[in-house]
Amino acid sequence: MCQLLGMNCASPTDFNFSFKGFKCRGGETDVHAHGWGLAIYEGRGVRTFHDPLPCAASPIADMVSSYPIKTLNMMAHIRYATQGAVSLENVHPFTREMWGIQWTFAHNGEVPKFTVPRNPQEENNSNNFCGGTTTDIPLLGKCMKAVYHPVGDTDSEAVFCAMLNALRAEFTTLPTLPVLYEAIQRLCCEIVRGHEEKTIFNFLLGCGQFTMFAFSWPGSRDGSKVWNGLHYLVRWPPFSTAVLKDVDYAVDFSKTNTANDRVAIIATKPLTTNENWKEFKKGELLMFSNGLPYSKPYELCQVERCGRGLSSRAIPRGEICPIKFSYNIPKLLRETVCQALGHKEGDQKVWAERAVDLGCGSGQSGAQFRQCVKHLTGVDLSPEMAEEARESSCYDRIIVGDAECALHENNQSGQEGRTWYDFIFACDLFPYVEDLQPIFQTVRKGLEGKGGTLAFSVELLDESLNESNEEIADPGFVMQSCARFAHKRWYISQLCKEFGFHELLRKESTVLRQHCGKDVLGALVVLELPPSEAV
């Protein structure tokens, strides 16, 4: 299939290094020889290059490789044709104007919902779209009539037009970033629904000079072992040398970049051999802005308020709802913990000696508990989030890794040992974890030195279904349409019993967030590992 390259930057940056390796995959080091394209945002405009020739042999690609165009947002695509002829009209990225904004789109995969079985008698019909006309394209969301239509014959362009038609039908004011994120997430679920096993849907969606969305529903075509997904990394200070995988070339970015530079690179497959690329989870949607990935509503709201939202002269701007997109879980969890432990809200008393914030994110959860804790550790899998948490200055120690990493620390002689905690909390972490048993086991290890408290938020699954059917193995959790996990009450209770925790307080029917305009309910739970249970 095709391959994608995207770049989103904090300051104007040229893409020559990444594109130098990427273009080799267009017919030289890989088979993607059916055309290539490039879209580069410059202010409100977008500069595009398209060529049906293999990228590795294209004079236009050679020119672009040596042309130091600087941008905040760009995407590129090399094509391996699975639908539509090898021709200029089928070369990605595709572009359309909507709301006075230039939208760009590049896709890797196959989307059965937008693929009509071919009629051989119509194969040469120039009005053909995958065997039908453009009026056969499914309508998404609230769209009743299409305004945007594909020019070429690919399912990719058809999906792009359908998404724009749906967004145009839904909004009469310019959506804010958290609202737009939710809308795109709903459309992604709708596109995949009913064809989950056959769909491969990885895309980059640019909407103006600051913003790029990336979504991954990975997979392999029938009979192929090639995995089609998405990966990303963020380069920021301190910079180091990066070595390309497809060509003998390296750059020491510490000599070329400044302290203000930060670049997020998204690619189908990692472009370099010596950097830590992170693969998208199945069903994950990320918004990139200012060289960083975002997915939580309150983070998107902060980006919007920093002036990096959509910009239009065509339609009025929508307003950010201060309640809907506020991040209240840390505050609610702190209030619940204080109530469970008998502490007065607002009391400045330190009641925990050593605490760890699991999935600390940008540090908002740590800020709520900072004054209650003598020594606070933050741990997060994302280096980008860990860096933001470090900049918040509310942690004594930051760890990039999983919960188990928080149990280890080096002593003065450099030898690793196991540390202990008397308070462990997790705000909005459990919805990203399916099986919670390993976390409970790790938490017990951390608390069993002296005993202590575990507090967390969890999204609860509707248990109206019959759970007494013994023929069906019930794991106690399920992935929701929003790509977050919900857990069942009995599952949480079973883990508490298994690992010796006593429940101090559980607040159910708590509104944790909103999705598709509806409240998502969950629970705030405070558990105790008594000293008698500690080893």
Coordinates of C-alpha atoms in Angstrom, one line a residue:
M1 CA 0.0 0.0 0.0
C2 CA 0.9 3.7 0.1
Q3 CA 3.1 5.4 2.7
L4 CA 2.6 8.7 4.5
L5 CA 4.9 11.4 5.9
G6 CA 3.7 14.3 8.0
M7 CA 5.5 17.1 9.9
N8 CA 4.2 19.6 12.4
C9 CA 6.5 22.2 13.9
A10 CA 6.7 24.8 16.7
S11 CA 8.7 27.1 14.5
P12 CA 9.1 27.2 10.7
T13 CA 11.3 24.2 9.7
D14 CA 12.4 22.7 6.4
F15 CA 11.5 19.0 5.7
N16 CA 14.5 18.1 3.6
F17 CA 16.0 15.5 5.9
S18 CA 12.9 13.5 6.3
F19 CA 11.8 13.8 2.7
K20 CA 15.3 12.7 1.5
G21 CA 14.8 9.3 3.1
F22 CA 11.0 9.1 2.4
K23 CA 11.3 9.7 -1.4
C24 CA 13.7 6.7 -1.7
R25 CA 10.7 4.5 -0.8
G26 CA 9.0 5.7 -3.9
G27 CA 10.4 3.0 -6.2
E28 CA 14.0 2.6 -4.9
T29 CA 14.1 1.0 -1.5
D30 CA 10.4 0.1 -1.6
V31 CA 7.6 -0.6 -4.2
H32 CA 5.6 2.6 -3.9
A33 CA 6.3 3.7 -7.5
H34 CA 2.8 4.9 -8.7
G35 CA 3.2 8.6 -8.1
W36 CA 3.8 11.0 -5.2
G37 CA 2.6 14.3 -3.8
L38 CA 3.4 16.9 -1.3
A39 CA 1.4 19.7 0.5
I40 CA 3.1 22.5 2.3
Y41 CA 1.3 25.1 4.3
E42 CA 2.6 28.7 4.1
G43 CA 0.4 31.1 6.0
R44 CA -3.2 30.7 4.8
G45 CA -2.0 29.2 1.6
V46 CA -0.9 25.7 0.7
R47 CA 1.8 24.9 -1.9
T48 CA 1.3 21.5 -3.6
F49 CA 3.4 19.2 -5.8
H50 CA 2.0 16.1 -7.6
D51 CA 3.6 13.7 -10.0
P52 CA 2.5 10.3 -11.3
L53 CA 6.1 9.3 -11.7
P54 CA 7.9 7.3 -9.0
C55 CA 9.1 9.7 -6.3
A56 CA 12.7 8.2 -6.4
A57 CA 12.9 9.0 -10.1
S58 CA 11.0 12.3 -10.2
P59 CA 12.8 15.5 -11.3
I60 CA 10.2 17.4 -9.3
A61 CA 11.0 15.4 -6.2
D62 CA 14.7 16.1 -6.7
M63 CA 14.0 19.8 -6.9
V64 CA 11.8 19.8 -3.8
S65 CA 14.5 17.8 -1.9
S66 CA 17.0 20.6 -2.4
Y67 CA 14.6 23.5 -2.0
P68 CA 14.7 24.7 1.6
I69 CA 11.0 25.6 2.1
K70 CA 10.2 26.2 5.8
T71 CA 6.7 25.4 7.2
L72 CA 4.8 24.7 10.3
N73 CA 2.7 21.9 8.7
M74 CA 3.2 19.6 5.8
M75 CA 2.4 16.1 4.5
A76 CA 3.7 13.9 1.7
H77 CA 2.5 10.6 0.1
I78 CA 4.0 7.9 -2.1
R79 CA 1.5 5.7 -3.9
Y80 CA 1.2 2.0 -4.5
A81 CA -2.0 1.8 -6.5
T82 CA -4.7 -0.6 -5.2
Q83 CA -7.7 1.4 -6.4
G84 CA -7.7 3.8 -9.4
A85 CA -5.3 4.1 -12.3
V86 CA -1.8 5.4 -12.1
S87 CA -2.6 8.9 -13.1
L88 CA -2.3 12.5 -11.8
E89 CA -5.9 12.8 -10.5
N90 CA -5.3 9.8 -8.2
V91 CA -2.1 11.2 -6.6
H92 CA -2.4 12.3 -2.9
P93 CA -2.5 14.6 -1.0
F94 CA -6.0 15.8 -2.0
T95 CA -7.0 19.4 -1.3
R96 CA -10.3 21.2 -0.9
E97 CA -11.3 24.6 0.5
M98 CA -13.9 24.7 3.3
W99 CA -14.8 27.6 5.6
G100 CA -12.1 29.6 3.9
I101 CA -9.5 27.1 5.0
Q102 CA -7.3 24.9 2.9
W103 CA -7.8 21.2 3.9
T104 CA -5.4 18.5 2.8
F105 CA -5.7 14.7 3.1
A106 CA -3.4 11.7 2.5
H107 CA -4.4 8.1 3.2
N108 CA -2.9 4.7 3.4
G109 CA -5.1 1.6 3.4
E110 CA -8.4 0.3 2.0
V111 CA -11.9 1.4 3.1
P112 CA -14.5 -1.2 2.2
K113 CA -17.4 1.2 3.0
F114 CA -16.2 3.4 0.1
T115 CA -15.3 0.6 -2.3
V116 CA -18.0 -0.5 -4.7
P117 CA -17.4 -3.9 -6.5
R118 CA -16.2 -3.2 -10.0
N119 CA -18.4 -3.9 -13.0
P120 CA -16.0 -5.0 -15.8
Q121 CA -18.3 -3.5 -18.5
E122 CA -17.8 -0.1 -16.8
E123 CA -14.1 -0.3 -16.3
N124 CA -13.3 2.3 -18.9
N125 CA -16.1 4.7 -18.0
S126 CA -14.4 8.0 -17.1
N127 CA -17.3 8.7 -14.7
N128 CA -16.5 5.5 -12.8
F129 CA -15.9 5.6 -9.1
C130 CA -14.7 2.2 -8.0
G131 CA -17.4 0.7 -10.2
G132 CA -20.1 3.4 -9.6
T133 CA -20.6 7.1 -10.0
T134 CA -19.7 9.7 -7.4
T135 CA -23.3 9.9 -6.3
D136 CA -22.8 6.3 -4.9
I137 CA -20.4 7.6 -2.2
P138 CA -21.8 7.0 1.3
L139 CA -22.9 10.0 3.2
L140 CA -21.6 10.4 6.8
G141 CA -22.8 12.0 9.9
K142 CA -25.6 14.6 9.4
C143 CA -24.9 15.1 5.7
M144 CA -28.0 14.8 3.4
K145 CA -26.5 16.0 0.2
A146 CA -22.9 16.0 -1.0
V147 CA -21.1 19.3 -1.9
Y148 CA -17.6 17.8 -2.4
H149 CA -17.1 15.1 -4.9
P150 CA -13.9 13.1 -5.9
V151 CA -12.1 13.9 -9.1
G152 CA -10.3 10.6 -9.3
D153 CA -11.1 7.0 -8.7
T154 CA -9.7 6.2 -5.3
D155 CA -11.5 5.3 -2.1
S156 CA -9.1 7.7 -0.4
E157 CA -10.4 10.8 -2.1
A158 CA -14.0 9.6 -1.7
V159 CA -13.5 9.3 2.1
F160 CA -11.9 12.8 2.2
C161 CA -14.9 14.3 0.4
A162 CA -17.4 12.4 2.6
M163 CA -15.7 13.7 5.8
L164 CA -15.7 17.3 4.6
N165 CA -19.4 16.9 3.6
A166 CA -20.2 15.7 7.1
L167 CA -18.3 18.4 8.8
R168 CA -19.9 21.1 6.6
A169 CA -23.3 19.7 7.3
E170 CA -22.7 19.6 11.1
F171 CA -21.3 23.1 11.8
T172 CA -22.6 26.6 11.0
T173 CA -19.9 28.2 13.1
L174 CA -16.2 27.4 13.0
P175 CA -15.6 24.5 15.4
T176 CA -13.1 24.9 18.2
L177 CA -10.4 22.2 18.3
P178 CA -12.0 20.0 21.0
V179 CA -15.3 20.1 19.1
L180 CA -13.6 19.3 15.8
Y181 CA -11.6 16.5 17.4
E182 CA -14.8 14.8 18.7
A183 CA -16.5 15.2 15.3
I184 CA -13.6 13.7 13.4
Q185 CA -13.4 10.8 16.0
R186 CA -17.1 10.1 15.4
L187 CA -16.6 10.0 11.6
C188 CA -13.6 7.6 11.9
C189 CA -15.8 5.3 14.0
E190 CA -18.6 5.5 11.4
I191 CA -16.2 4.8 8.5
V192 CA -14.8 1.7 10.2
R193 CA -18.0 0.4 11.7
G194 CA -19.3 -2.9 10.1
H195 CA -16.0 -3.5 8.3
E196 CA -13.6 -3.6 11.3
E197 CA -11.6 -6.7 10.0
K198 CA -11.2 -5.6 6.4
T199 CA -10.6 -1.9 6.9
I200 CA -7.2 -0.4 6.9
F201 CA -7.6 3.4 7.5
N202 CA -4.5 5.5 8.3
F203 CA -4.7 9.2 7.3
L204 CA -3.2 12.6 7.7
L205 CA -5.7 15.6 7.7
G206 CA -4.4 19.1 7.5
C207 CA -6.7 22.0 8.3
G208 CA -4.7 25.2 8.1
Q209 CA -1.2 26.2 8.9
F210 CA -1.1 25.0 12.5
T211 CA -3.1 21.9 12.8
M212 CA -2.8 18.3 11.6
F213 CA -4.9 15.3 12.6
A214 CA -3.6 11.7 12.3
F215 CA -5.7 8.6 12.7
S216 CA -4.7 4.9 12.5
W217 CA -6.7 1.8 12.0
P218 CA -3.9 -0.5 11.0
G219 CA -3.8 -3.9 9.3
S220 CA -2.5 -6.1 6.5
R221 CA -4.2 -6.8 3.2
D222 CA -5.3 -10.4 2.5
G223 CA -2.4 -12.5 1.6
S224 CA 0.2 -9.9 2.6
K225 CA 2.5 -9.8 5.6
V226 CA 3.1 -6.0 5.3
W227 CA 1.7 -4.2 8.3
N228 CA 0.2 -0.8 7.5
G229 CA 0.0 1.5 10.5
L230 CA 1.3 4.9 11.7
H231 CA 4.3 5.9 13.8
Y232 CA 5.5 9.2 15.2
L233 CA 8.2 10.9 17.2
V234 CA 8.9 14.4 18.6
R235 CA 12.4 16.0 18.2
W236 CA 13.1 18.7 20.7
P237 CA 16.0 19.9 22.8
P238 CA 18.4 18.5 23.6
F239 CA 18.8 17.5 20.0
S240 CA 21.0 14.7 18.8
T241 CA 22.1 13.0 15.5
A242 CA 19.4 11.2 13.5
V243 CA 20.4 8.5 10.9
L244 CA 18.1 7.8 8.0
K245 CA 17.1 4.2 7.3
D246 CA 16.7 4.3 3.5
V247 CA 19.8 6.2 2.5
D248 CA 23.3 6.7 4.0
Y249 CA 22.7 10.1 5.5
A250 CA 22.7 11.6 9.0
V251 CA 22.2 15.1 10.5
D252 CA 23.3 16.3 13.9
F253 CA 20.3 18.5 14.8
S254 CA 22.1 20.0 17.8
K255 CA 24.1 22.0 15.3
T256 CA 21.2 23.1 13.1
N257 CA 18.3 23.6 15.5
T258 CA 17.7 26.1 18.3
A259 CA 16.2 25.9 21.7
N260 CA 12.8 27.1 20.3
D261 CA 12.6 24.3 17.7
R262 CA 10.3 21.3 18.1
V263 CA 9.2 18.9 15.4
A264 CA 6.7 16.1 15.3
I265 CA 7.2 13.6 12.5
I266 CA 4.5 11.1 11.5
A267 CA 5.3 8.2 9.1
T268 CA 3.9 4.9 8.0
K269 CA 7.2 3.3 9.0
P270 CA 10.0 4.8 11.0
L271 CA 12.4 6.8 8.8
T272 CA 15.4 6.7 11.1
T273 CA 17.3 3.9 12.8
N274 CA 18.4 5.4 16.1
E275 CA 15.3 7.2 17.4
N276 CA 12.4 6.0 19.5
W277 CA 9.4 6.0 17.2
K278 CA 6.0 5.3 18.8
E279 CA 3.3 3.4 17.0
F280 CA -0.3 4.6 17.0
K281 CA -2.7 2.4 18.9
K282 CA -5.6 0.9 16.9
G283 CA -8.3 3.5 16.7
E284 CA -6.2 6.3 18.0
L285 CA -6.7 9.9 16.8
L286 CA -4.1 12.5 17.6
M287 CA -4.1 16.2 16.8
F288 CA -0.7 17.7 16.2
S289 CA 0.0 21.4 16.9
N290 CA 3.1 23.3 17.9
G291 CA 5.1 20.2 17.3
L292 CA 3.3 18.1 19.9
P293 CA 0.5 15.4 19.9
Y294 CA -2.8 16.1 21.7
S295 CA -5.9 13.9 22.3
K296 CA -7.6 15.1 25.5
P297 CA -10.3 17.8 25.3
Y298 CA -8.7 20.0 28.0
E299 CA -5.4 19.9 26.1
L300 CA -7.1 20.8 22.8
C301 CA -8.8 23.6 24.6
Q302 CA -5.5 25.0 25.8
V303 CA -4.1 24.9 22.3
E304 CA -7.2 26.8 21.1
R305 CA -6.7 29.5 23.8
C306 CA -3.1 29.9 22.8
G307 CA -4.3 31.1 19.3
R308 CA -3.6 28.0 17.3
G309 CA -7.2 27.0 16.5
L310 CA -8.8 27.2 13.1
S311 CA -8.8 30.6 11.5
S312 CA -11.5 31.7 9.0
R313 CA -12.8 34.8 7.4
A314 CA -15.8 33.0 6.0
I315 CA -17.9 31.9 9.0
P316 CA -18.1 33.0 12.7
R317 CA -16.0 31.2 15.3
G318 CA -17.7 28.9 17.8
E319 CA -17.2 29.4 21.6
I320 CA -15.4 27.1 23.9
C321 CA -17.7 25.8 26.6
P322 CA -15.8 26.3 29.9
I323 CA -17.7 23.4 31.6
K324 CA -17.7 20.8 28.8
F325 CA -13.9 21.1 28.2
S326 CA -12.6 21.7 31.6
Y327 CA -10.5 18.9 33.1
N328 CA -12.1 18.3 36.5
I329 CA -11.0 14.7 37.3
P330 CA -7.9 15.7 39.3
K331 CA -9.9 18.1 41.5
L332 CA -12.8 15.6 41.9
L333 CA -10.4 12.9 42.8
R334 CA -8.6 15.0 45.4
E335 CA -11.9 16.0 47.0
T336 CA -12.8 12.3 47.1
V337 CA -9.5 11.3 48.7
C338 CA -9.8 14.0 51.3
Q339 CA -13.3 12.9 52.2
A340 CA -12.2 9.2 52.4
L341 CA -9.2 10.0 54.6
G342 CA -11.0 12.5 56.8
H343 CA -9.0 15.5 55.7
K344 CA -10.7 18.9 55.3
E345 CA -10.8 20.3 51.8
G346 CA -8.2 23.1 51.5
D347 CA -6.2 21.9 54.5
Q348 CA -2.5 22.6 53.9
K349 CA -1.5 19.6 56.0
V350 CA 0.9 17.1 54.4
W351 CA -0.6 13.7 54.9
A352 CA 1.5 11.5 52.4
E353 CA 5.2 10.9 52.7
R354 CA 5.9 9.5 49.2
A355 CA 3.4 9.6 46.4
V356 CA 3.4 8.6 42.7
D357 CA 1.1 10.0 39.9
L358 CA 0.5 7.2 37.4
G359 CA 0.0 8.6 33.9
C360 CA 0.8 12.1 35.0
G361 CA 0.3 13.7 31.6
S362 CA 1.1 17.4 31.6
G363 CA 1.0 17.6 35.4
Q364 CA -2.5 18.9 36.2
S365 CA -3.2 15.9 38.4
G366 CA 0.1 16.4 40.3
A367 CA -0.7 20.0 40.9
Q368 CA -3.9 19.1 42.8
F369 CA -2.0 16.8 45.2
R370 CA 1.3 18.6 45.5
Q371 CA 0.6 20.4 48.8
C372 CA -0.6 17.1 50.4
V373 CA 2.6 15.2 49.6
K374 CA 6.2 15.5 50.8
H375 CA 7.8 13.8 47.8
L376 CA 5.9 13.4 44.5
T377 CA 6.9 11.3 41.5
G378 CA 5.3 11.5 38.1
V379 CA 5.4 8.7 35.6
D380 CA 4.1 8.7 32.0
L381 CA 4.8 6.6 28.9
S382 CA 5.0 9.6 26.7
P383 CA 8.3 11.5 26.7
E384 CA 6.4 14.6 25.4
M385 CA 4.0 14.5 28.3
A386 CA 6.7 13.8 30.8
E387 CA 8.6 16.9 29.6
E388 CA 5.5 19.0 30.1
A389 CA 5.1 17.6 33.6
R390 CA 8.7 18.4 34.3
E391 CA 8.1 22.0 33.2
S392 CA 5.2 22.3 35.6
S393 CA 7.7 22.1 38.5
C394 CA 5.2 20.2 40.7
Y395 CA 7.1 16.9 40.8
D396 CA 10.3 16.0 42.6
R397 CA 11.0 13.2 40.2
I398 CA 9.8 12.4 36.6
I399 CA 10.0 9.0 35.0
V400 CA 9.3 8.1 31.4
G401 CA 7.9 4.5 31.5
D402 CA 5.1 2.4 32.9
A403 CA 3.9 2.0 36.5
E404 CA 6.6 -0.7 37.2
C405 CA 9.3 1.8 36.5
A406 CA 8.1 4.0 39.4
L407 CA 9.1 1.2 41.9
H408 CA 12.8 1.4 41.0
E409 CA 15.3 4.1 41.8
N410 CA 19.1 4.3 41.9
N411 CA 20.9 4.8 45.2
Q412 CA 23.9 7.0 45.8
S413 CA 26.3 4.2 44.5
G414 CA 24.3 3.9 41.3
Q415 CA 22.7 0.5 42.2
E416 CA 19.1 0.1 41.5
G417 CA 16.7 -0.6 44.4
R418 CA 13.0 -0.8 45.1
T419 CA 11.3 2.2 46.5
W420 CA 8.1 2.5 48.5
Y421 CA 5.1 4.8 48.5
D422 CA 2.2 5.4 50.9
F423 CA -0.1 7.1 48.3
I424 CA -0.6 6.2 44.6
F425 CA -3.1 7.9 42.3
A426 CA -4.2 7.7 38.7
C427 CA -6.4 10.3 37.1
D428 CA -7.9 9.3 33.8
L429 CA -5.3 6.5 33.3
F430 CA -7.5 3.4 33.5
P431 CA -9.6 4.2 30.4
Y432 CA -6.3 3.7 28.4
V433 CA -5.6 0.2 29.9
E434 CA -7.6 -2.9 29.2
D435 CA -6.5 -5.4 31.8
L436 CA -5.9 -3.6 35.1
Q437 CA -4.5 -6.6 36.9
P438 CA -0.8 -5.8 36.2
I439 CA -1.3 -2.2 37.5
F440 CA -3.0 -3.5 40.7
Q441 CA -0.1 -5.9 41.2
T442 CA 2.4 -3.2 40.7
V443 CA 0.6 -0.8 43.1
R444 CA 0.5 -3.5 45.8
K445 CA 4.3 -3.9 45.5
G446 CA 4.7 -0.1 45.9
L447 CA 2.4 0.1 48.9
E448 CA 3.3 -3.1 50.7
G449 CA 6.3 -1.6 52.5
K450 CA 4.1 0.3 54.9
G451 CA 0.6 0.1 53.6
G452 CA -1.1 3.1 52.0
T453 CA -3.8 4.5 49.7
L454 CA -4.7 4.0 46.0
A455 CA -7.0 6.4 44.3
F456 CA -8.2 6.4 40.7
S457 CA -10.9 7.3 38.3
V458 CA -12.5 4.7 36.0
E459 CA -15.2 4.7 33.3
L460 CA -17.8 2.1 34.1
L461 CA -19.5 -0.2 31.6
D462 CA -23.2 -0.6 31.4
E463 CA -23.8 -4.0 33.0
S464 CA -27.4 -4.4 31.8
L465 CA -26.4 -7.4 29.7
N466 CA -26.8 -10.8 31.3
E467 CA -23.5 -11.7 32.9
S468 CA -24.6 -15.1 34.1
N469 CA -24.0 -16.7 30.7
E470 CA -21.1 -19.0 31.5
E471 CA -20.5 -19.9 27.9
I472 CA -19.1 -16.4 27.2
A473 CA -15.8 -15.5 28.8
D474 CA -16.3 -12.0 30.3
P475 CA -13.0 -10.2 30.7
G476 CA -14.6 -7.4 32.7
F477 CA -13.7 -4.6 30.2
V478 CA -14.4 -3.5 26.7
M479 CA -13.1 -0.9 24.2
Q480 CA -15.7 1.8 23.6
S481 CA -16.3 3.4 20.2
C482 CA -14.1 6.3 21.4
A483 CA -11.1 3.9 21.6
R484 CA -11.1 4.1 25.5
F485 CA -11.7 1.2 27.8
A486 CA -14.7 0.9 30.2
H487 CA -14.6 -1.6 33.1
K488 CA -17.3 -3.4 35.0
R489 CA -18.0 -2.9 38.7
W490 CA -17.5 -6.6 39.5
Y491 CA -14.1 -6.5 37.8
I492 CA -12.9 -3.6 40.0
S493 CA -14.3 -5.3 43.1
Q494 CA -12.6 -8.6 42.1
L495 CA -9.2 -6.9 41.7
C496 CA -9.6 -5.2 45.1
K497 CA -10.2 -8.6 46.8
E498 CA -7.5 -10.4 44.9
F499 CA -4.8 -7.9 45.9
G500 CA -6.0 -7.3 49.5
F501 CA -7.3 -3.8 49.1
H502 CA -10.1 -2.4 51.3
E503 CA -12.5 0.1 49.8
L504 CA -12.7 3.4 51.7
L505 CA -15.0 5.3 49.3
R506 CA -16.5 4.9 45.8
K507 CA -18.4 7.7 44.2
E508 CA -20.3 6.4 41.2
S509 CA -22.4 8.3 38.6
T510 CA -19.7 10.9 38.4
V511 CA -19.6 12.8 35.1
L512 CA -16.0 12.4 34.0
R513 CA -16.2 13.9 30.5
Q514 CA -18.5 14.2 27.5
H515 CA -18.5 12.2 24.2
C516 CA -20.7 12.9 21.2
G517 CA -22.6 15.5 23.3
K518 CA -23.4 13.0 26.1
D519 CA -22.1 12.7 29.6
V520 CA -19.7 9.8 30.3
L521 CA -20.2 8.5 33.8
G522 CA -17.7 6.7 35.9
A523 CA -16.5 6.3 39.4
L524 CA -13.9 7.8 41.7
V525 CA -12.5 5.1 44.0
V526 CA -10.3 5.3 47.1
L527 CA -8.7 2.0 48.3
E528 CA -6.6 1.2 51.3
L529 CA -3.9 -1.5 51.7
P530 CA -3.9 -1.9 55.5
P531 CA -0.6 -2.3 57.3
S532 CA -1.7 -5.8 58.2
E533 CA -1.8 -6.7 54.5
A534 CA 1.6 -5.2 53.8
V535 CA 4.6 -7.5 53.7

